[in-house]
Amino acid sequence: MTTLEFFYDFVSPYSYLASTRVEAEVAKVGGSVRFRPFLLGGVFNATGNKAPIEVAAKGPYLQKDCSRWAKRLGVPFAWPARFPVLTVLPLRAAFAAEKLGKLVPYSHAMFRAYWVDGRDISDASVVEEVATKAGLPGAALIAEAPGYKEALKAQTQEAVDRGSFGAPTFFVGQEMFVGNDRLDFAVEALASAFA
Amino acid sequence: MTTLEFFYDFVSPYSYLASTRVEAEVAKVGGSVRFRPFLLGGVFNATGNKAPIEVAAKGPYLQKDCSRWAKRLGVPFAWPARFPVLTVLPLRAAFAAEKLGKLVPYSHAMFRAYWVDGRDISDASVVEEVATKAGLPGAALIAEAPGYKEALKAQTQEAVDRGSFGAPTFFVGQEMFVGNDRLDFAVEALASAFA
């Protein structure tokens, strides 16, 4: 158990916040991160959980809370004009990026496009452009994305089967931690696995 | 804004966890805490939010998460055999305790009875006994509790009107912070109000 699994969806602001430091935090204790994109909407459907935004009172608070976290972490953050967006396409394309050994830079680029630059990452031309600027073959990723429909479903189902109900979800072995605000607990568990 | 308002319900494990340190954390920055009991079920009804326990996958995780927090904070914690319980009675009696200037010790005693000793605090005889052992006039509190029906409703509604959707909820002025895991943000806001 020297690996922390990081399940995330680009549409999740708390996944973005976690993505900005998960590698550094895990490296501090000598571990490694496995990036595992999944479809948060699928998790909500499977578990009966609600997106925070579905509770009216949570909407404005969610934005404030994320801004407070971004300020604390010292990372750029801007609530996108379009929220939520469908992330099935960029998530499927993430598997194509993974096949090239480029899942991590691809994911950082996609998170940044949505949560910093406010781009509409449900749009294939945007995904292609963002991936290309990040040094990936954007057009090829878009072309290959449909072939990863089942892979995305399976990865989402795996997380649900292991207990996930939201994003981000971290696993250290079978120990599960849900939320950007539980990353420190997850890293502690990883550190104790080394002890 | 030198006061942090602490809205809580005895049925909420995260309220208990917050109650174990809220006074000490606020004292560190020179502020004070105002204890404000409210009915979490009323908040859920008003906002359409769900108790975490209503999402099946959250149940086992909730217990683990609370145990991790209790371990981190170094406080006793045991998931009660009966959960959830109706807390209307001990919450109404809390207002009677407040009238005697004893809301804080009463609340700590009630939290401990439920979240450490596993007592059924929906039972009047248990509330009476716990209050009495904490140095309060238990029988009188129980007798006076029905008179605070409207006070509890009003305090709950006030929290909802100010944006609350869960427990614990903290306010620093009109800045709201929801969850035991946001107490540090609330205390930071309080500290900056002194700066």
Tab-separated table of C-alpha atoms in Angstrom:
chain	number	residue	atom	x	y	z
A	1	MET	CA	0.000	0.000	0.000
A	2	THR	CA	2.402	2.649	-1.178
A	3	THR	CA	-0.105	4.084	-3.621
A	4	LEU	CA	-2.980	6.459	-3.091
A	5	GLU	CA	-5.775	6.063	-5.637
A	6	PHE	CA	-7.406	9.331	-6.618
A	7	PHE	CA	-10.860	9.052	-8.197
A	8	TYR	CA	-12.009	12.328	-9.721
A	9	ASP	CA	-14.281	13.976	-12.249
A	10	PHE	CA	-13.398	17.254	-13.979
A	11	VAL	CA	-16.827	18.668	-13.092
A	12	SER	CA	-16.096	18.436	-9.356
A	13	PRO	CA	-14.543	21.565	-7.822
A	14	TYR	CA	-13.304	19.622	-4.825
A	15	SER	CA	-11.597	17.188	-7.204
A	16	TYR	CA	-9.837	20.142	-8.806
A	17	LEU	CA	-8.765	21.472	-5.408
A	18	ALA	CA	-7.389	18.053	-4.477
A	19	SER	CA	-5.648	17.694	-7.843
A	20	THR	CA	-3.568	20.797	-7.190
A	21	ARG	CA	-1.697	19.175	-4.302
A	22	VAL	CA	-2.329	15.438	-4.206
A	23	GLU	CA	0.983	14.552	-5.845
A	24	ALA	CA	3.018	16.856	-3.599
A	25	GLU	CA	1.290	15.681	-0.414
A	26	VAL	CA	1.722	12.031	-1.270
A	27	ALA	CA	5.364	12.554	-2.311
A	28	LYS	CA	6.084	14.016	1.145
A	29	VAL	CA	5.428	10.628	2.702
A	30	GLY	CA	7.193	8.737	-0.088
A	31	GLY	CA	4.127	7.351	-1.838
A	32	SER	CA	2.743	7.635	-5.330
A	33	VAL	CA	-0.629	8.639	-6.767
A	34	ARG	CA	-2.715	6.682	-9.225
A	35	PHE	CA	-5.042	8.995	-11.150
A	36	ARG	CA	-8.404	7.335	-11.795
A	37	PRO	CA	-11.043	9.390	-13.641
A	38	PHE	CA	-14.660	8.389	-13.026
A	39	LEU	CA	-18.102	9.763	-13.820
A	40	LEU	CA	-19.467	11.509	-10.737
A	41	GLY	CA	-22.996	11.567	-12.170
A	42	GLY	CA	-22.821	7.792	-12.408
A	43	VAL	CA	-21.759	7.590	-8.771
A	44	PHE	CA	-24.685	9.792	-7.726
A	45	ASN	CA	-27.113	7.683	-9.761
A	46	ALA	CA	-25.798	4.440	-8.317
A	47	THR	CA	-25.835	5.575	-4.681
A	48	GLY	CA	-28.837	7.895	-4.539
A	49	ASN	CA	-26.537	10.669	-3.355
A	50	LYS	CA	-27.267	14.204	-4.531
A	51	ALA	CA	-24.908	16.705	-6.075
A	52	PRO	CA	-24.426	19.530	-3.545
A	53	ILE	CA	-25.830	21.942	-6.113
A	54	GLU	CA	-29.192	20.121	-6.021
A	55	VAL	CA	-29.848	21.484	-2.534
A	56	ALA	CA	-30.643	25.149	-3.149
A	57	ALA	CA	-29.120	26.395	0.108
A	58	LYS	CA	-25.832	24.677	-0.698
A	59	GLY	CA	-25.309	26.474	-3.998
A	60	PRO	CA	-23.983	29.840	-2.840
A	61	TYR	CA	-22.177	28.227	0.083
A	62	LEU	CA	-20.430	25.742	-2.205
A	63	GLN	CA	-18.901	28.560	-4.219
A	64	LYS	CA	-17.725	30.387	-1.087
A	65	ASP	CA	-16.328	27.239	0.428
A	66	CYS	CA	-14.339	26.412	-2.706
A	67	SER	CA	-13.000	29.961	-2.881
A	68	ARG	CA	-11.875	29.756	0.743
A	69	TRP	CA	-10.073	26.499	0.002
A	70	ALA	CA	-8.412	27.898	-3.123
A	71	LYS	CA	-7.214	30.903	-1.125
A	72	ARG	CA	-5.849	28.662	1.616
A	73	LEU	CA	-4.070	26.439	-0.907
A	74	GLY	CA	-2.833	29.403	-2.925
A	75	VAL	CA	-4.217	28.100	-6.210
A	76	PRO	CA	-6.152	29.939	-8.937
A	77	PHE	CA	-9.890	29.297	-8.960
A	78	ALA	CA	-12.904	30.811	-10.688
A	79	TRP	CA	-16.421	29.437	-10.668
A	80	PRO	CA	-17.233	28.644	-14.328
A	81	ALA	CA	-20.121	30.434	-16.040
A	82	ARG	CA	-21.480	27.043	-17.106
A	83	PHE	CA	-21.869	24.662	-14.199
A	84	PRO	CA	-22.298	21.774	-14.214
A	85	VAL	CA	-21.213	20.567	-17.648
A	86	LEU	CA	-21.251	17.050	-19.080
A	87	THR	CA	-17.796	15.587	-18.683
A	88	VAL	CA	-18.314	12.232	-20.372
A	89	LEU	CA	-16.215	13.252	-23.383
A	90	PRO	CA	-13.144	14.589	-21.541
A	91	LEU	CA	-13.337	11.639	-19.139
A	92	ARG	CA	-13.379	9.070	-21.946
A	93	ALA	CA	-10.559	10.932	-23.674
A	94	ALA	CA	-8.627	10.699	-20.384
A	95	PHE	CA	-8.362	6.952	-20.935
A	96	ALA	CA	-6.885	7.584	-24.358
A	97	ALA	CA	-4.394	9.947	-22.712
A	98	GLU	CA	-3.602	7.266	-20.137
A	99	LYS	CA	-2.746	4.825	-22.909
A	100	LEU	CA	-0.081	7.338	-24.001
A	101	GLY	CA	1.236	7.623	-20.445
A	102	LYS	CA	-0.099	11.179	-20.287
A	103	LEU	CA	-3.098	10.919	-17.986
A	104	VAL	CA	-1.662	13.212	-15.315
A	105	PRO	CA	-0.727	16.214	-17.499
A	106	TYR	CA	-3.965	15.743	-19.452
A	107	SER	CA	-5.992	15.821	-16.229
A	108	HIS	CA	-4.259	18.900	-14.858
A	109	ALA	CA	-4.861	20.664	-18.164
A	110	MET	CA	-8.559	19.750	-18.173
A	111	PHE	CA	-9.079	20.776	-14.546
A	112	ARG	CA	-7.378	24.081	-15.231
A	113	ALA	CA	-9.392	24.694	-18.394
A	114	TYR	CA	-12.633	24.346	-16.461
A	115	TRP	CA	-11.846	25.623	-12.940
A	116	VAL	CA	-9.416	28.399	-13.786
A	117	ASP	CA	-10.152	29.432	-17.375
A	118	GLY	CA	-13.898	28.689	-17.406
A	119	ARG	CA	-13.758	26.766	-20.703
A	120	ASP	CA	-16.655	24.537	-21.709
A	121	ILE	CA	-15.011	21.143	-21.533
A	122	SER	CA	-18.151	19.380	-22.732
A	123	ASP	CA	-17.243	20.733	-26.190
A	124	ALA	CA	-15.025	18.441	-28.284
A	125	SER	CA	-13.202	21.345	-29.922
A	126	VAL	CA	-12.331	22.748	-26.505
A	127	VAL	CA	-11.086	19.382	-25.233
A	128	GLU	CA	-9.002	18.998	-28.385
A	129	GLU	CA	-7.504	22.469	-28.056
A	130	VAL	CA	-6.742	22.124	-24.342
A	131	ALA	CA	-5.155	18.705	-24.815
A	132	THR	CA	-3.111	19.897	-27.770
A	133	LYS	CA	-1.810	22.910	-25.859
A	134	ALA	CA	-0.786	20.511	-23.082
A	135	GLY	CA	1.364	18.624	-25.590
A	136	LEU	CA	-1.037	15.790	-26.313
A	137	PRO	CA	-2.464	14.713	-29.684
A	138	GLY	CA	-5.848	16.361	-29.115
A	139	ALA	CA	-7.560	15.239	-32.311
A	140	ALA	CA	-6.499	11.628	-31.776
A	141	LEU	CA	-7.776	11.641	-28.190
A	142	ILE	CA	-11.181	12.889	-29.337
A	143	ALA	CA	-11.282	10.277	-32.071
A	144	GLU	CA	-10.435	7.490	-29.627
A	145	ALA	CA	-12.680	8.674	-26.788
A	146	PRO	CA	-15.793	6.683	-27.800
A	147	GLY	CA	-13.787	3.486	-27.518
A	148	TYR	CA	-13.389	4.087	-23.797
A	149	LYS	CA	-17.093	4.199	-22.990
A	150	GLU	CA	-16.974	0.857	-21.202
A	151	ALA	CA	-13.678	1.610	-19.475
A	152	LEU	CA	-15.169	4.743	-17.903
A	153	LYS	CA	-18.276	2.829	-16.843
A	154	ALA	CA	-16.175	0.065	-15.314
A	155	GLN	CA	-13.917	2.452	-13.412
A	156	THR	CA	-16.968	4.284	-12.065
A	157	GLN	CA	-18.614	1.034	-11.042
A	158	GLU	CA	-15.452	-0.128	-9.331
A	159	ALA	CA	-15.431	2.986	-7.157
A	160	VAL	CA	-19.111	2.511	-6.310
A	161	ASP	CA	-18.524	-1.152	-5.480
A	162	ARG	CA	-15.746	-0.126	-3.112
A	163	GLY	CA	-18.042	2.339	-1.320
A	164	SER	CA	-17.645	5.684	-3.075
A	165	PHE	CA	-20.550	8.139	-3.050
A	166	GLY	CA	-18.856	11.396	-4.096
A	167	ALA	CA	-15.746	13.091	-5.447
A	168	PRO	CA	-12.910	13.136	-4.950
A	169	THR	CA	-12.590	9.678	-3.436
A	170	PHE	CA	-9.230	8.423	-2.248
A	171	PHE	CA	-8.293	4.852	-1.446
A	172	VAL	CA	-5.287	3.619	0.486
A	173	GLY	CA	-5.672	-0.093	0.048
A	174	GLN	CA	-9.344	-0.569	0.881
A	175	GLU	CA	-9.478	2.380	3.292
A	176	MET	CA	-11.681	5.040	1.718
A	177	PHE	CA	-11.586	8.807	2.194
A	178	VAL	CA	-14.140	11.071	0.539
A	179	GLY	CA	-13.592	14.746	-0.132
A	180	ASN	CA	-10.827	17.247	-0.729
A	181	ASP	CA	-11.047	17.911	3.011
A	182	ARG	CA	-10.068	14.319	3.791
A	183	LEU	CA	-6.877	14.236	1.729
A	184	ASP	CA	-4.830	14.811	4.876
A	185	PHE	CA	-6.415	11.780	6.538
A	186	ALA	CA	-5.686	9.704	3.434
A	187	VAL	CA	-2.052	10.823	3.375
A	188	GLU	CA	-1.748	9.997	7.077
A	189	ALA	CA	-3.028	6.505	6.353
A	190	LEU	CA	-0.504	6.174	3.544
A	191	ALA	CA	2.312	7.372	5.812
A	192	SER	CA	1.381	4.841	8.468
A	193	ALA	CA	1.485	2.100	5.837
A	194	PHE	CA	5.189	2.941	5.470
A	195	ALA	CA	5.824	3.032	9.226
B	1	MET	CA	-17.689	40.287	15.436
B	2	THR	CA	-15.796	38.819	18.377
B	3	THR	CA	-18.263	35.994	18.779
B	4	LEU	CA	-18.588	32.723	16.940
B	5	GLU	CA	-22.118	31.347	16.892
B	6	PHE	CA	-22.284	27.575	17.153
B	7	PHE	CA	-25.539	25.962	15.963
B	8	TYR	CA	-25.753	22.308	16.934
B	9	ASP	CA	-28.031	19.359	17.570
B	10	PHE	CA	-27.159	16.577	20.008
B	11	VAL	CA	-28.007	13.962	17.367
B	12	SER	CA	-25.224	15.193	15.099
B	13	PRO	CA	-21.868	13.430	15.569
B	14	TYR	CA	-20.022	16.253	13.842
B	15	SER	CA	-21.646	18.707	16.262
B	16	TYR	CA	-20.310	16.619	19.137
B	17	LEU	CA	-16.833	16.574	17.600
B	18	ALA	CA	-16.934	20.345	17.200
B	19	SER	CA	-18.256	20.832	20.740
B	20	THR	CA	-15.172	19.172	22.192
B	21	ARG	CA	-12.880	21.960	21.027
B	22	VAL	CA	-14.880	24.959	19.854
B	23	GLU	CA	-14.357	26.918	23.070
B	24	ALA	CA	-10.611	26.246	23.193
B	25	GLU	CA	-10.088	27.073	19.515
B	26	VAL	CA	-12.039	30.310	19.750
B	27	ALA	CA	-10.312	31.295	22.996
B	28	LYS	CA	-6.925	30.990	21.235
B	29	VAL	CA	-7.828	33.954	19.037
B	30	GLY	CA	-9.467	35.877	21.874
B	31	GLY	CA	-13.083	35.367	20.871
B	32	SER	CA	-16.080	33.844	22.556
B	33	VAL	CA	-18.615	31.194	21.568
B	34	ARG	CA	-22.361	31.516	21.638
B	35	PHE	CA	-23.988	28.082	21.932
B	36	ARG	CA	-27.188	27.901	19.884
B	37	PRO	CA	-29.072	24.584	19.883
B	38	PHE	CA	-31.299	23.934	16.863
B	39	LEU	CA	-33.268	21.032	15.422
B	40	LEU	CA	-31.286	19.466	12.593
B	41	GLY	CA	-34.325	17.561	11.332
B	42	GLY	CA	-36.085	20.904	10.937
B	43	VAL	CA	-33.143	22.231	8.938
B	44	PHE	CA	-33.235	19.204	6.637
B	45	ASN	CA	-36.982	19.568	6.141
B	46	ALA	CA	-36.710	23.250	5.356
B	47	THR	CA	-33.825	22.932	2.895
B	48	GLY	CA	-34.479	19.571	1.239
B	49	ASN	CA	-31.087	18.389	2.389
B	50	LYS	CA	-30.712	14.765	3.434
B	51	ALA	CA	-29.179	13.371	6.583
B	52	PRO	CA	-25.948	11.577	5.584
B	53	ILE	CA	-27.401	8.365	6.974
B	54	GLU	CA	-30.179	8.464	4.362
B	55	VAL	CA	-27.657	7.631	1.635
B	56	ALA	CA	-26.897	3.948	2.243
B	57	ALA	CA	-23.273	4.135	1.104
B	58	LYS	CA	-22.588	6.984	3.528
B	59	GLY	CA	-23.640	5.024	6.618
B	60	PRO	CA	-20.555	2.886	7.251
B	61	TYR	CA	-18.272	5.662	6.020
B	62	LEU	CA	-19.840	8.187	8.389
B	63	GLN	CA	-18.964	6.048	11.378
B	64	LYS	CA	-15.378	5.549	10.208
B	65	ASP	CA	-14.946	9.212	9.428
B	66	CYS	CA	-16.184	10.248	12.880
B	67	SER	CA	-13.897	7.724	14.550
B	68	ARG	CA	-10.926	9.080	12.592
B	69	TRP	CA	-11.791	12.604	13.723
B	70	ALA	CA	-12.223	11.546	17.355
B	71	LYS	CA	-8.828	9.837	17.244
B	72	ARG	CA	-7.217	12.912	15.723
B	73	LEU	CA	-8.801	15.176	18.330
B	74	GLY	CA	-8.059	12.760	21.161
B	75	VAL	CA	-11.622	12.677	22.403
B	76	PRO	CA	-13.773	9.714	23.439
B	77	PHE	CA	-16.324	8.574	20.886
B	78	ALA	CA	-18.592	5.557	20.446
B	79	TRP	CA	-21.316	5.204	17.861
B	80	PRO	CA	-24.563	4.837	19.844
B	81	ALA	CA	-26.637	1.647	19.521
B	82	ARG	CA	-29.680	3.812	18.784
B	83	PHE	CA	-29.088	6.258	15.946
B	84	PRO	CA	-30.644	8.581	15.166
B	85	VAL	CA	-32.808	9.485	18.171
B	86	LEU	CA	-35.343	12.266	18.532
B	87	THR	CA	-33.655	15.184	20.257
B	88	VAL	CA	-36.596	17.557	20.531
B	89	LEU	CA	-36.842	17.065	24.296
B	90	PRO	CA	-33.172	17.614	25.218
B	91	LEU	CA	-33.040	20.548	22.796
B	92	ARG	CA	-36.064	22.243	24.345
B	93	ALA	CA	-34.668	21.571	27.810
B	94	ALA	CA	-31.449	23.252	26.644
B	95	PHE	CA	-33.333	26.546	26.527
B	96	ALA	CA	-34.422	26.020	30.126
B	97	ALA	CA	-30.762	25.386	30.988
B	98	GLU	CA	-29.803	28.553	29.134
B	99	LYS	CA	-32.225	30.560	31.270
B	100	LEU	CA	-30.205	29.382	34.282
B	101	GLY	CA	-26.936	30.376	32.615
B	102	LYS	CA	-26.033	26.705	32.260
B	103	LEU	CA	-26.455	25.999	28.551
B	104	VAL	CA	-22.795	25.140	27.979
B	105	PRO	CA	-22.315	22.532	30.732
B	106	TYR	CA	-25.753	21.125	29.943
B	107	SER	CA	-24.822	20.737	26.285
B	108	HIS	CA	-21.493	19.090	26.982
B	109	ALA	CA	-23.236	16.657	29.335
B	110	MET	CA	-25.876	15.791	26.745
B	111	PHE	CA	-23.334	15.343	23.929
B	112	ARG	CA	-21.272	13.099	26.146
B	113	ALA	CA	-24.293	11.067	27.254
B	114	TYR	CA	-25.132	10.269	23.633
B	115	TRP	CA	-21.780	10.169	21.829
B	116	VAL	CA	-19.617	8.674	24.562
B	117	ASP	CA	-21.949	6.776	26.880
B	118	GLY	CA	-24.559	5.753	24.297
B	119	ARG	CA	-27.505	6.857	26.441
B	120	ASP	CA	-30.930	7.305	24.852
B	121	ILE	CA	-31.339	11.050	25.200
B	122	SER	CA	-34.822	10.956	23.673
B	123	ASP	CA	-35.956	9.543	27.046
B	124	ALA	CA	-37.025	12.142	29.620
B	125	SER	CA	-35.691	10.134	32.545
B	126	VAL	CA	-32.273	9.927	30.879
B	127	VAL	CA	-32.211	13.662	30.160
B	128	GLU	CA	-33.208	14.357	33.766
B	129	GLU	CA	-30.520	12.062	35.153
B	130	VAL	CA	-27.774	13.382	32.861
B	131	ALA	CA	-28.669	17.002	33.634
B	132	THR	CA	-28.837	16.330	37.362
B	133	LYS	CA	-25.431	14.637	37.385
B	134	ALA	CA	-24.089	17.717	35.569
B	135	GLY	CA	-25.285	19.864	38.487
B	136	LEU	CA	-28.489	21.145	36.894
B	137	PRO	CA	-32.036	20.795	38.202
B	138	GLY	CA	-32.960	17.944	35.877
B	139	ALA	CA	-36.604	17.559	36.880
B	140	ALA	CA	-37.244	21.280	36.509
B	141	LEU	CA	-35.638	21.367	33.056
B	142	ILE	CA	-37.893	18.532	31.888
B	143	ALA	CA	-40.934	20.260	33.337
B	144	GLU	CA	-40.075	23.537	31.617
B	145	ALA	CA	-39.013	22.024	28.269
B	146	PRO	CA	-42.455	22.162	26.593
B	147	GLY	CA	-42.504	25.923	27.133
B	148	TYR	CA	-39.553	26.280	24.777
B	149	LYS	CA	-41.210	24.649	21.778
B	150	GLU	CA	-41.474	27.949	19.934
B	151	ALA	CA	-38.007	29.102	20.990
B	152	LEU	CA	-36.459	25.993	19.427
B	153	LYS	CA	-38.501	26.459	16.262
B	154	ALA	CA	-37.472	30.099	16.021
B	155	GLN	CA	-33.770	29.384	16.550
B	156	THR	CA	-33.902	26.660	13.892
B	157	GLN	CA	-35.692	28.945	11.459
B	158	GLU	CA	-33.172	31.708	12.071
B	159	ALA	CA	-30.339	29.390	11.082
B	160	VAL	CA	-32.215	28.322	7.948
B	161	ASP	CA	-32.967	31.931	7.053
B	162	ARG	CA	-29.262	32.722	7.348
B	163	GLY	CA	-28.382	29.870	4.979
B	164	SER	CA	-27.766	26.814	7.136
B	165	PHE	CA	-28.389	23.368	5.651
B	166	GLY	CA	-26.596	21.100	8.140
B	167	ALA	CA	-24.866	20.760	11.485
B	168	PRO	CA	-22.790	22.065	12.997
B	169	THR	CA	-23.167	25.517	11.473
B	170	PHE	CA	-20.921	28.355	12.572
B	171	PHE	CA	-21.436	32.036	11.959
B	172	VAL	CA	-18.892	34.824	12.297
B	173	GLY	CA	-21.107	37.816	11.676
B	174	GLN	CA	-22.980	36.726	8.558
B	175	GLU	CA	-20.149	34.544	7.258
B	176	MET	CA	-21.315	30.939	7.436
B	177	PHE	CA	-19.233	27.788	7.844
B	178	VAL	CA	-20.850	24.345	7.784
B	179	GLY	CA	-19.317	21.247	9.345
B	180	ASN	CA	-16.901	20.208	12.035
B	181	ASP	CA	-14.287	20.209	9.283
B	182	ARG	CA	-14.785	23.930	8.692
B	183	LEU	CA	-14.251	25.063	12.294
B	184	ASP	CA	-10.683	26.066	11.446
B	185	PHE	CA	-11.918	28.313	8.632
B	186	ALA	CA	-14.458	29.890	11.001
B	187	VAL	CA	-11.804	30.529	13.638
B	188	GLU	CA	-9.542	32.090	10.993
B	189	ALA	CA	-12.371	34.428	10.031
B	190	LEU	CA	-12.858	35.322	13.675
B	191	ALA	CA	-9.130	35.961	14.089
B	192	SER	CA	-9.071	38.257	11.064
B	193	ALA	CA	-11.994	40.193	12.556
B	194	PHE	CA	-9.623	41.063	15.432
B	195	ALA	CA	-6.735	41.949	13.141
